[in-house]
Coordinates of C-alpha atoms and ligand atoms in Angstrom, one line a residue:
X1 CA -109.6 -28.6 81.4
X2 CA -111.8 -28.5 78.9
X3 CA -109.7 -28.2 75.1
X4 CA -110.8 -24.8 74.2
X5 CA -108.7 -23.4 77.6
X6 CA -105.5 -24.9 75.6
X7 CA -105.9 -21.2 73.3
X8 CA -103.4 -19.8 76.0
X9 CA -100.9 -22.6 74.6
X10 CA -100.6 -20.9 71.2
X11 CA -101.4 -17.3 72.6
X12 CA -97.9 -17.6 74.9
X13 CA -96.2 -19.1 71.8
X14 CA -96.9 -16.3 69.1
X15 CA -96.5 -13.2 72.0
X16 CA -93.6 -14.4 73.8
X17 CA -91.7 -17.5 72.6
X18 CA -92.2 -18.0 68.8
X19 CA -90.8 -20.7 66.9
X20 CA -87.9 -18.8 64.2
X21 CA -86.0 -21.2 63.2
X22 CA -86.3 -24.8 61.5
X23 CA -83.9 -27.0 62.7
X24 CA -85.0 -29.8 63.2
X25 CA -84.3 -30.8 66.9
X26 CA -84.0 -34.2 68.8
X27 CA -84.0 -35.0 72.7
X28 CA -81.2 -37.0 73.3
X29 CA -78.8 -38.5 75.3
X30 CA -78.9 -34.8 77.7
X31 CA -82.0 -33.4 76.7
X32 CA -82.4 -31.2 73.9
X33 CA -78.9 -28.9 73.8
X34 CA -77.8 -26.5 70.4
X35 CA -77.3 -22.8 70.2
X36 CA -79.1 -20.8 72.7
X37 CA -80.6 -18.6 70.4
X38 CA -82.6 -21.9 68.7
X39 CA -83.9 -23.2 72.4
X40 CA -86.7 -20.3 73.8
X41 CA -89.5 -21.5 72.0
X42 CA -88.4 -25.3 73.0
X43 CA -87.9 -24.7 76.2
X44 CA -91.6 -23.2 76.5
X45 CA -93.1 -25.9 75.1
X46 CA -90.8 -28.6 77.6
X47 CA -92.5 -26.7 80.5
X48 CA -96.0 -27.6 78.7
X49 CA -94.3 -30.9 78.7
X50 CA -93.3 -31.0 82.3
X51 CA -97.3 -29.8 83.4
X52 CA -98.7 -33.0 80.9
X53 CA -95.8 -35.2 82.8
X54 CA -96.1 -34.2 86.6
X55 CA -100.4 -35.2 86.2
X56 CA -100.0 -38.4 84.6
X57 CA -97.6 -38.4 87.2
X58 CA -100.3 -38.1 89.5
X59 CA -99.6 -34.1 90.5
X60 CA -95.5 -35.5 91.5
X61 CA -93.1 -32.7 90.6
X62 CA -91.1 -32.5 87.7
X63 CA -88.2 -31.0 87.1
X64 CA -86.4 -28.9 84.5
X65 CA -82.9 -28.0 83.9
X66 CA -81.8 -25.6 82.1
X67 CA -78.4 -26.2 81.3
X68 CA -75.6 -26.8 78.1
X69 CA -73.3 -29.0 80.9
X70 CA -69.9 -28.7 79.7
X71 CA -70.6 -27.4 76.2
X72 CA -69.7 -23.9 75.6
X73 CA -70.7 -20.6 76.6
X74 CA -72.7 -20.4 73.6
X75 CA -74.4 -23.6 73.6
X76 CA -77.6 -24.1 76.1
X77 CA -80.5 -26.7 76.8
X78 CA -83.0 -28.5 79.0
X79 CA -83.5 -31.9 80.2
X80 CA -86.1 -33.1 82.2
X81 CA -86.1 -34.7 85.1
X82 CA -88.7 -37.4 86.5
X83 CA -90.2 -37.6 90.1
X84 CA -88.3 -40.1 91.8
X85 CA -85.0 -37.4 90.4
X86 CA -83.7 -39.7 87.6
X87 CA -83.8 -38.8 83.9
X88 CA -87.2 -37.9 81.7
X89 CA -88.4 -42.0 80.8
X90 CA -87.7 -42.1 77.6
X91 CA -91.1 -43.0 75.9
X92 CA -91.3 -39.6 75.9
X93 CA -88.3 -38.6 74.3
X94 CA -90.3 -39.2 71.0
X95 CA -93.5 -36.9 72.6
X96 CA -90.9 -34.1 73.3
X97 CA -89.1 -34.1 70.4
X98 CA -92.6 -34.1 68.6
X99 CA -93.9 -31.3 70.7
X100 CA -90.3 -29.5 70.3
X101 CA -90.7 -29.2 66.6
X102 CA -94.4 -28.4 65.2
X103 CA -95.4 -25.5 64.6
X104 CA -97.1 -23.0 66.2
X105 CA -100.2 -22.8 64.2
X106 CA -100.3 -26.8 65.1
X107 CA -98.9 -26.7 68.8
X108 CA -102.4 -26.4 70.6
X109 CA -103.5 -29.9 68.7
X110 CA -100.2 -31.2 69.1
X111 CA -100.1 -30.9 73.2
X112 CA -104.2 -32.0 72.7
X113 CA -103.0 -34.8 71.4
X114 CA -100.4 -35.4 73.5
X115 CA -102.1 -35.1 76.8
X116 CA -105.0 -37.8 74.4
X117 CA -101.9 -39.7 73.8
X118 CA -100.4 -39.9 78.0
X119 CA -104.3 -39.6 79.2
X120 CA -103.7 -37.2 81.3
X121 CA -106.0 -35.7 83.9
X122 CA -106.1 -32.1 83.1
X123 CA -108.3 -31.2 86.2
X124 CA -105.2 -32.5 88.8
X125 CA -102.7 -29.9 90.1
X126 CA -99.6 -29.8 88.4
X127 CA -95.7 -29.0 89.9
X128 CA -92.6 -28.1 88.0
X129 CA -88.9 -27.4 89.6
X130 CA -87.0 -25.1 87.3
X131 CA -83.1 -24.9 87.8
X132 CA -80.4 -23.2 85.4
X133 CA -76.9 -22.6 85.0
X134 CA -74.6 -19.5 85.3
X135 CA -74.9 -19.1 81.6
X136 CA -75.9 -15.3 80.5
X137 CA -79.0 -17.0 78.3
X138 CA -80.4 -19.0 80.8
X139 CA -82.4 -16.9 82.6
X140 CA -84.3 -16.3 79.6
X141 CA -84.7 -19.5 79.3
X142 CA -86.2 -20.7 82.4
X143 CA -88.7 -17.4 81.5
X144 CA -90.0 -19.4 79.1
X145 CA -90.1 -22.9 81.3
X146 CA -92.3 -21.1 83.9
X147 CA -94.2 -19.6 81.1
X148 CA -94.9 -23.2 79.6
X149 CA -95.9 -24.4 83.1
X150 CA -98.1 -21.5 83.8
X151 CA -99.6 -21.9 80.0
X152 CA -101.7 -25.2 81.3
X153 CA -102.0 -24.1 84.9
X154 CA -99.3 -25.9 86.4
X155 CA -97.1 -24.6 89.7
X156 CA -93.6 -23.4 88.7
X157 CA -91.3 -23.3 91.3
X158 CA -87.8 -21.2 90.1
X159 CA -84.9 -22.4 92.1
X160 CA -82.2 -19.8 90.4
X161 CA -78.9 -21.4 89.6
X162 CA -77.9 -24.5 90.9
X163 CA -76.2 -27.3 89.7
X164 CA -78.1 -30.0 87.9
X165 CA -77.6 -32.8 90.7
X166 CA -79.1 -30.0 93.2
X167 CA -81.8 -30.1 91.2
X168 CA -82.8 -33.2 91.1
X169 CA -82.4 -34.1 94.8
X170 CA -84.8 -31.0 95.0
X171 CA -87.2 -33.1 92.7
X172 CA -86.8 -36.6 94.8
X173 CA -86.9 -34.6 98.0
X174 CA -90.6 -32.9 97.1
X175 CA -91.5 -36.7 95.8
X176 CA -90.3 -38.6 98.4
X177 CA -89.6 -36.3 101.9
X178 CA -87.4 -39.2 103.7
X179 CA -85.2 -38.3 101.3
X180 CA -84.4 -34.7 102.7
X181 CA -86.0 -31.0 102.4
X182 CA -86.3 -30.1 98.9
X183 CA -84.1 -27.1 98.6
X184 CA -80.2 -26.0 98.5
X185 CA -80.0 -25.5 102.1
X186 CA -81.3 -29.0 102.6
X187 CA -78.8 -30.5 100.2
X188 CA -76.1 -28.7 102.0
X189 CA -77.6 -30.3 105.5
X190 CA -77.4 -33.9 104.1
X191 CA -74.7 -34.0 101.9
X192 CA -72.0 -31.5 103.5
X193 CA -73.5 -32.7 106.6
X194 CA -72.7 -36.5 106.1
X195 CA -69.4 -35.4 105.6
X196 CA -68.8 -33.6 108.6
X197 CA -70.2 -36.0 110.8
X198 CA -67.5 -38.1 110.1
X199 CA -65.2 -35.9 111.3
X200 CA -65.1 -37.8 115.0
X201 CA -64.8 -41.8 113.0
X202 CA -62.7 -40.7 110.6
X203 CA -59.0 -38.4 111.7
X204 CA -56.6 -37.5 109.6
X205 CA -53.3 -39.8 109.0
X206 CA -50.9 -41.1 106.6
X207 CA -50.5 -39.1 103.4
X208 CA -53.9 -38.2 103.0
X209 CA -54.0 -33.8 103.8
X210 CA -57.1 -31.9 104.0
X211 CA -56.0 -29.7 100.6
X212 CA -57.5 -30.1 97.7
X213 CA -57.7 -28.0 94.5
X214 CA -60.7 -27.4 92.9
X215 CA -61.1 -26.3 89.0
X216 CA -64.7 -25.2 89.2
X217 CA -64.9 -24.9 85.1
X218 CA -66.3 -21.2 85.9
X219 CA -69.7 -23.2 86.3
X220 CA -72.2 -23.4 89.0
X221 CA -69.8 -26.5 90.8
X222 CA -67.3 -24.0 92.3
X223 CA -69.4 -21.3 93.2
X224 CA -71.6 -23.4 95.2
X225 CA -68.5 -25.2 96.7
X226 CA -67.2 -21.7 97.8
X227 CA -70.5 -21.4 99.9
X228 CA -70.1 -25.2 101.5
X229 CA -66.5 -24.2 101.4
X230 CA -66.9 -21.5 104.2
X231 CA -68.5 -24.2 106.6
X232 CA -66.0 -27.3 106.5
X233 CA -63.8 -25.7 109.8
X234 CA -60.7 -27.4 107.8
X235 CA -62.6 -30.9 107.9
X236 CA -61.5 -29.6 104.1
X237 CA -59.7 -26.9 103.0
X238 CA -60.8 -25.9 99.7
X239 CA -58.4 -23.6 97.4
X240 CA -61.2 -23.0 94.6
X241 CA -59.6 -21.4 91.1
X242 CA -62.1 -21.0 87.5
X243 CA -64.7 -19.6 89.7
X244 CA -66.1 -17.5 86.7
X245 CA -65.2 -13.9 87.8
X246 CA -61.6 -12.6 86.4
X247 CA -63.0 -13.3 82.4
X248 CA -62.7 -16.3 82.8
X249 CA -65.4 -18.5 80.0
X250 CA -67.0 -21.6 80.8
X251 CA -65.8 -24.7 80.3
X252 CA -62.9 -22.9 77.7
X253 CA -59.7 -24.9 78.3
X254 CA -61.0 -26.0 82.0
X255 CA -63.1 -28.7 83.7
X256 CA -63.8 -31.8 83.6
X257 CA -64.8 -32.7 79.8
X258 CA -61.6 -30.7 78.8
X259 CA -59.5 -32.2 81.5
X260 CA -60.3 -35.8 80.3
X261 CA -60.7 -35.4 76.7
X262 CA -57.7 -33.6 76.1
X263 CA -55.4 -35.0 79.3
X264 CA -53.9 -32.0 79.5
X265 CA -54.4 -29.9 82.9
X266 CA -57.1 -26.3 83.1
X267 CA -55.8 -22.8 82.4
X268 CA -56.7 -21.0 85.5
X269 CA -55.1 -23.2 88.6
X270 CA -52.1 -23.1 90.0
X271 CA -50.3 -26.5 90.7
X272 CA -47.8 -27.9 93.3
X273 CA -46.5 -31.8 92.6
X274 CA -48.1 -34.3 94.2
X275 CA -51.0 -31.9 95.3
X276 CA -54.7 -33.2 94.4
X277 CA -57.1 -31.4 91.8
X278 CA -60.6 -32.3 91.1
X279 CA -61.9 -31.0 88.5
X280 CA -66.1 -30.0 87.8
X281 CA -68.0 -29.7 84.8
X282 CA -70.3 -26.8 83.8
X283 CA -73.4 -28.0 85.9
X284 CA -71.7 -29.4 88.5
X285 CA -72.4 -33.3 87.2
X286 CA -69.1 -34.5 86.6
X287 CA -65.9 -34.6 88.3
X288 CA -61.9 -36.2 87.5
X289 CA -59.1 -35.7 89.8
X290 CA -55.6 -35.5 88.4
X291 CA -52.6 -34.4 89.3
X292 CA -49.1 -33.3 88.4
X293 CA -45.8 -34.9 89.5
X294 CA -42.6 -33.6 90.1
X295 CA -41.7 -33.3 86.5
X296 CA -45.2 -31.7 85.4
X297 CA -46.3 -34.9 84.3
X298 CA -50.4 -35.0 84.5
X299 CA -51.5 -38.1 86.2
X300 CA -55.7 -37.9 85.4
X301 CA -58.0 -39.8 87.8
X302 CA -61.2 -40.4 85.9
X303 CA -65.1 -42.0 86.6
X304 CA -63.0 -45.4 86.5
X305 CA -60.8 -44.4 89.0
X306 CA -63.8 -43.0 91.3
X307 CA -65.8 -46.2 90.9
X308 CA -63.0 -48.3 91.8
X309 CA -61.7 -46.2 95.1
X310 CA -65.4 -46.6 96.1
X311 CA -66.7 -49.8 95.1
X312 CA -63.6 -50.8 97.1
X313 CA -64.1 -49.4 99.8
X314 CA -67.8 -50.2 99.9
X315 CA -67.0 -53.6 99.9
X316 CA -64.6 -53.8 103.1
X317 CA -67.2 -51.7 105.3
X318 CA -70.3 -54.3 104.0
X319 CA -67.8 -57.2 104.9
X320 CA -66.7 -55.6 108.2
X321 CA -70.2 -55.0 109.1
X322 CA -70.7 -58.6 107.9
X323 CA -73.9 -57.7 106.1
X324 CA -74.7 -60.6 104.7
X325 CA -76.4 -61.3 100.9
X326 CA -76.3 -57.8 100.1
X327 CA -74.7 -57.4 96.4
X328 CA -72.7 -55.3 94.7
X329 CA -71.6 -54.4 91.4
X330 CA -70.3 -51.7 88.7
X331 CA -71.6 -50.2 85.3
X332 CA -69.5 -49.2 82.8
X333 CA -69.9 -48.4 79.4
X334 CA -67.5 -49.1 76.9
X335 CA -65.9 -46.0 77.6
X336 CA -64.2 -47.5 80.9
X337 CA -60.3 -48.3 80.4
X338 CA -60.0 -51.7 80.0
X339 CA -57.0 -51.9 82.9
X340 CA -60.5 -51.0 84.8
X341 CA -62.8 -53.4 84.1
X342 CA -60.1 -56.5 84.8
X343 CA -59.1 -54.9 87.7
X344 CA -62.8 -55.1 89.1
X345 CA -63.3 -58.5 87.9
X346 CA -59.9 -59.9 89.1
X347 CA -58.4 -58.2 91.8
X348 CA -61.5 -56.4 93.6
X349 CA -64.1 -59.9 92.3
X350 CA -67.3 -57.7 91.7
X351 CA -69.6 -57.9 89.0
X352 CA -69.3 -54.9 86.1
X353 CA -72.0 -54.9 83.5
X354 CA -71.1 -52.6 80.7
X355 CA -73.9 -50.8 79.3
X356 CA -74.7 -47.9 76.3
X357 CA -73.8 -44.6 77.2
X358 CA -76.2 -42.2 78.9
X359 CA -76.8 -41.9 82.3
X360 CA -80.6 -43.2 82.3
X361 CA -78.4 -46.9 81.0
X362 CA -75.8 -46.9 83.9
X363 CA -78.7 -45.7 86.3
X364 CA -81.0 -48.4 85.5
X365 CA -78.4 -51.3 85.2
X366 CA -77.4 -50.0 89.0
X367 CA -80.5 -50.7 90.4
X368 CA -79.9 -53.9 89.8
X369 CA -77.4 -54.5 92.2
X370 CA -78.2 -53.5 96.4
X371 CA -75.1 -51.1 95.7
X372 CA -74.8 -50.6 92.5
X373 CA -71.7 -48.5 91.9
X374 CA -72.0 -46.5 88.3
X375 CA -69.7 -44.6 86.4
X376 CA -69.0 -43.3 82.9
X377 CA -64.8 -42.3 82.6
X378 CA -66.1 -39.0 81.5
X379 CA -66.5 -38.3 85.6
X380 CA -69.9 -38.2 85.9
X381 CA -72.1 -40.9 88.5
X382 CA -72.7 -42.3 91.5
X383 CA -73.7 -44.6 94.1
X384 CA -76.7 -46.5 94.8
X385 CA -78.5 -48.5 96.9
X386 CA -81.8 -50.8 97.5
X387 CA -84.0 -50.4 100.8
X388 CA -82.9 -54.1 101.7
X389 CA -79.1 -52.6 101.9
X390 CA -80.2 -49.3 103.2
X391 CA -82.3 -51.5 106.1
X392 CA -80.0 -54.2 106.3
X393 CA -77.5 -51.2 107.3
X394 CA -79.5 -49.7 109.4
X395 CA -80.0 -52.1 111.8
X396 CA -76.4 -53.2 112.1
X397 CA -75.7 -49.6 112.9
X398 CA -77.9 -49.7 115.7
X399 CA -77.6 -54.2 116.9
X400 CA -74.3 -54.6 115.6
X401 CA -71.4 -55.7 117.5
X402 CA -68.7 -53.0 118.4
X403 CA -66.6 -52.8 115.1
X404 CA -69.8 -54.4 113.1
X405 CA -72.0 -51.5 114.2
X406 CA -68.6 -48.5 113.4
X407 CA -68.6 -50.2 109.6
X408 CA -72.2 -49.8 109.7
X409 CA -72.5 -46.5 110.9
X410 CA -69.5 -45.4 108.2
X411 CA -71.6 -47.0 105.5
X412 CA -74.8 -44.5 106.4
X413 CA -72.5 -41.3 106.5
X414 CA -71.5 -42.8 103.0
X415 CA -75.3 -43.4 102.0
X416 CA -76.0 -39.9 103.0
X417 CA -73.5 -37.9 101.8
X418 CA -74.5 -39.9 98.2
X419 CA -76.8 -37.9 95.6
X420 CA -78.5 -41.3 94.7
X421 CA -80.6 -39.8 91.8
X422 CA -78.1 -38.6 89.0
X423 CA -73.8 -37.7 89.2
X424 CA -73.0 -34.9 91.1
X425 CA -69.5 -33.6 91.4
X426 CA -69.6 -32.6 94.8
X427 CA -71.4 -35.8 96.5
X428 CA -68.8 -37.4 94.5
X429 CA -65.7 -35.1 95.6
X430 CA -67.0 -35.8 99.3
X431 CA -67.1 -39.5 99.1
X432 CA -63.6 -39.8 97.3
X433 CA -62.3 -37.5 99.9
X434 CA -63.9 -39.7 103.0
X435 CA -62.4 -42.9 101.2
X436 CA -58.9 -41.7 101.1
X437 CA -59.2 -40.1 104.4
X438 CA -60.1 -43.0 105.8
X439 CA -57.2 -44.8 104.6
X440 CA -54.9 -42.1 104.5
X441 CA -53.7 -42.1 101.0
X442 CA -52.6 -39.8 98.8
X443 CA -52.8 -39.3 94.5
X444 CA -49.9 -41.9 94.6
X445 CA -51.5 -44.8 96.7
X446 CA -54.7 -44.4 94.8
X447 CA -53.0 -44.0 91.4
X448 CA -50.9 -47.7 92.1
X449 CA -54.5 -49.6 92.1
X450 CA -54.2 -50.3 88.2
X451 CA -52.3 -48.7 85.5
X452 CA -54.5 -47.3 82.8
X453 CA -54.3 -48.6 78.9
X454 CA -53.2 -45.3 76.7
X455 CA -56.4 -43.7 75.6
X456 CA -57.7 -41.4 72.9
X457 CA -61.0 -40.2 71.4
X458 CA -61.4 -38.4 68.1
X459 CA -64.5 -37.1 66.4
X460 CA -65.6 -37.4 62.8
X461 CA -68.2 -35.7 60.9
X462 CA -70.2 -37.0 58.7
X463 CA -73.4 -36.2 56.1
X464 CA -75.7 -38.1 58.7
X465 CA -74.0 -39.6 62.3
X466 CA -77.1 -41.7 62.6
X467 CA -75.8 -44.2 59.8
X468 CA -73.8 -45.9 62.3
X469 CA -75.5 -48.3 63.8
X470 CA -74.2 -50.3 66.9
X471 CA -74.8 -53.2 69.1
X472 CA -73.2 -55.1 72.1
X473 CA -73.1 -52.0 74.6
X474 CA -71.7 -49.9 71.2
X475 CA -69.1 -52.4 71.0
X476 CA -69.4 -53.2 67.9
X477 CA -70.9 -51.6 65.2
X478 CA -73.5 -53.3 62.1
X479 CA -74.0 -50.3 59.7
X480 CA -72.8 -48.9 57.7
X481 CA -71.1 -52.1 55.8
X482 CA -67.6 -53.5 56.3
X483 CA -67.0 -50.4 58.7
X484 CA -66.9 -53.2 61.9
X485 CA -64.5 -55.8 59.5
X486 CA -62.1 -52.6 58.9
X487 CA -62.1 -51.8 62.8
X488 CA -61.3 -55.2 63.2
X489 CA -58.9 -55.3 61.2
X490 CA -57.4 -52.1 62.0
X491 CA -57.4 -53.4 65.5
X492 CA -55.4 -56.8 65.8
X493 CA -52.8 -55.1 64.1
X494 CA -52.4 -54.0 67.7
X495 CA -51.0 -55.3 71.6
X496 CA -54.0 -54.6 73.8
X497 CA -55.8 -53.1 71.0
X498 CA -59.5 -52.3 71.6
X499 CA -61.4 -49.4 69.3
X500 CA -64.8 -48.7 68.5
X501 CA -66.9 -46.2 66.9
X502 CA -70.8 -45.1 67.7
X503 CA -73.0 -41.8 66.9
X504 CA -72.8 -39.0 69.9
X505 CA -76.1 -37.9 71.3
X506 CA -75.3 -34.8 72.0
X507 CA -73.2 -33.1 68.9
X508 CA -73.8 -33.8 65.6
X509 CA -69.9 -36.2 64.6
X510 CA -69.4 -40.0 65.4
X511 CA -66.7 -40.5 68.4
X512 CA -64.1 -42.9 68.0
X513 CA -62.5 -44.0 71.4
X514 CA -59.7 -46.5 71.0
X515 CA -56.7 -47.9 73.4
X516 CA -53.6 -49.2 73.4
X517 CA -50.4 -50.1 75.2
X518 CA -48.6 -47.3 74.2
X519 CA -50.2 -43.9 73.5
X520 CA -48.5 -43.6 70.2
X521 CA -49.9 -47.0 69.3
X522 CA -53.4 -45.4 70.7
X523 CA -53.3 -42.1 68.4
X524 CA -52.4 -44.1 65.0
X525 CA -55.2 -46.5 65.7
X526 CA -58.0 -43.4 66.6
X527 CA -56.6 -41.9 63.7
X528 CA -56.9 -45.7 61.5
X529 CA -60.5 -45.9 62.7
X530 CA -60.9 -42.4 62.1
X531 CA -60.3 -42.9 58.7
X532 CA -62.3 -45.7 58.1
X533 CA -65.5 -44.1 59.7
X534 CA -64.9 -40.4 56.7
X535 CA -64.5 -43.4 54.1
X536 CA -67.6 -45.7 55.0
X537 CA -70.1 -43.3 56.7
X538 CA -69.7 -40.3 54.5
X539 CA -67.2 -38.5 56.2
X540 CA -67.2 -34.1 56.0
X541 CA -64.3 -31.6 55.0
X542 CA -61.3 -33.1 55.5
X543 CA -60.3 -36.7 55.8
X544 CA -59.0 -37.2 59.3
X545 CA -54.7 -37.5 58.7
X546 CA -52.4 -39.9 61.1
X547 CA -50.0 -38.5 63.1
X548 CA -47.2 -37.5 62.3
Ligands
NG1_601 P1 -72.4 -38.2 74.0 O1 -72.5 -37.5 72.7 O2 -73.3 -39.3 73.5 O3 -71.0 -38.9 73.2 C1 -71.3 -37.4 76.3 C2 -71.0 -37.8 77.1 C3 -72.1 -39.4 77.9 C4 -73.1 -38.3 78.7 C5 -73.2 -37.1 77.4 C6 -74.4 -36.2 78.6 C7 -68.8 -39.5 75.8 C8 -67.9 -39.9 75.7 N1 -70.0 -39.1 75.5 O4 -72.5 -38.1 75.3 O5 -71.1 -40.0 78.2 O6 -72.4 -37.6 79.9 O7 -72.5 -36.7 76.4 O8 -73.7 -35.2 78.9 O9 -68.4 -38.5 77.0
ZN602 ZN1 -72.7 -31.6 82.9

């Protein structure tokens, strides 16, 4: 494309998606995320970038998802999806940030610079898949995305309202047709189809019952489960709550993030003692389970718990299929409960790696294993399988001894049920249900595996959260001076104490995490560390108080 045709980039910007704010915005762990009314020009520009990225990838399809995940309704966001369905390559985050922040007047020349810098052949075709969540600001932003794609002569394809993982799945399928069909129906066919395929292999028995309650966070995940529900023929009886009607607000006092962080049940859900409930987040890429006991006390089964459940079951099947030489490993972040890490290493005897927060880090580390299970404690995670693992399992499924074959065939269903591109609440829900059904387990047996250490998360607002630097997968901080030694000193006073702080990648806050042997102790330790952050890292507003 000759440079003169870039004039249209400016024309679209000025006439339709002008930059109306000077607030600096950064492509973080989950793309750009802020108040929806600050985003239109940003999303338009990401449409431009998606086309450039597609051309750099030889015309392979790139994804754009309009969502702010678990944030409340007034926020929105955009993230780019790379050709294999993974998050945008990290080195492009800086380019995205630059393009998002230049003035409209400099947009044409900056676009030209970017094209040169990444050596994009602008004569190639370019394809961009666009999806959005249920926010009322999403359609407008999706239109801005499509205009960005059109401005650089790419071809946008709009998927309308889909979960984030559905969009990742479609991008992957479009670029690799062995993975599936790149449509919402193709997703149901593969993932839900695999769940239906286990019905004869795994009869319902023991304490497992087929009723599952779901908190849909008033977002897109619940809506899609409502479509799926009708096709399940009693294999799973979904009772769906918080589907977005009846004045329910997106993520407000409900959804996976609320349940995990507040450790309280969501509003809008009926409860029965020991009935398992799955809680999704607003764009359907996170899931946690919980139940209330007969005293209405809540018990949380979070991402760590899901990871250990899946890893132990896959280990069992690998053993039964006698697939030798395949390495299974688990990837966590510093937020993983210490008790889960101990259980994985000492009881499951599965290797664990700890990486920095952010799915891209987990995903990358998981690829080092033949079967890599990764989960953030907040319920974002999935399983990835190497080519070698898939081939070996497929061979045994066809040629093995009867018992081996049976296990390998179950593994194949398990693999098909997994959305390997990214954490996926719907896919994870079917994986969890499969394991519980295979074992004849209810929530109590699942909970018995290990006992979580009480923990607490807090946020502290500071002048500049980037004043905090971390090392060792964010478990220790190197700046500001004196903070780590203060944290060490505070932690030392607690039994089974652990604490760390890090700047959030999605909110303008510093996050504090603590663990200790009792909830009171964890709460107190978190508050003390929050005070230390406030004092040593330039706290703003009121100094955090210690618990009464
Ligand atoms: P930040 O805001 O960087 O802590 C949060 C989650 C991440 C990840 C991203 C993307 C926690 C503590 N942090 O990141 O795990 O999911 O959002 O959504 O849950
Ligand atoms: Zn999400």
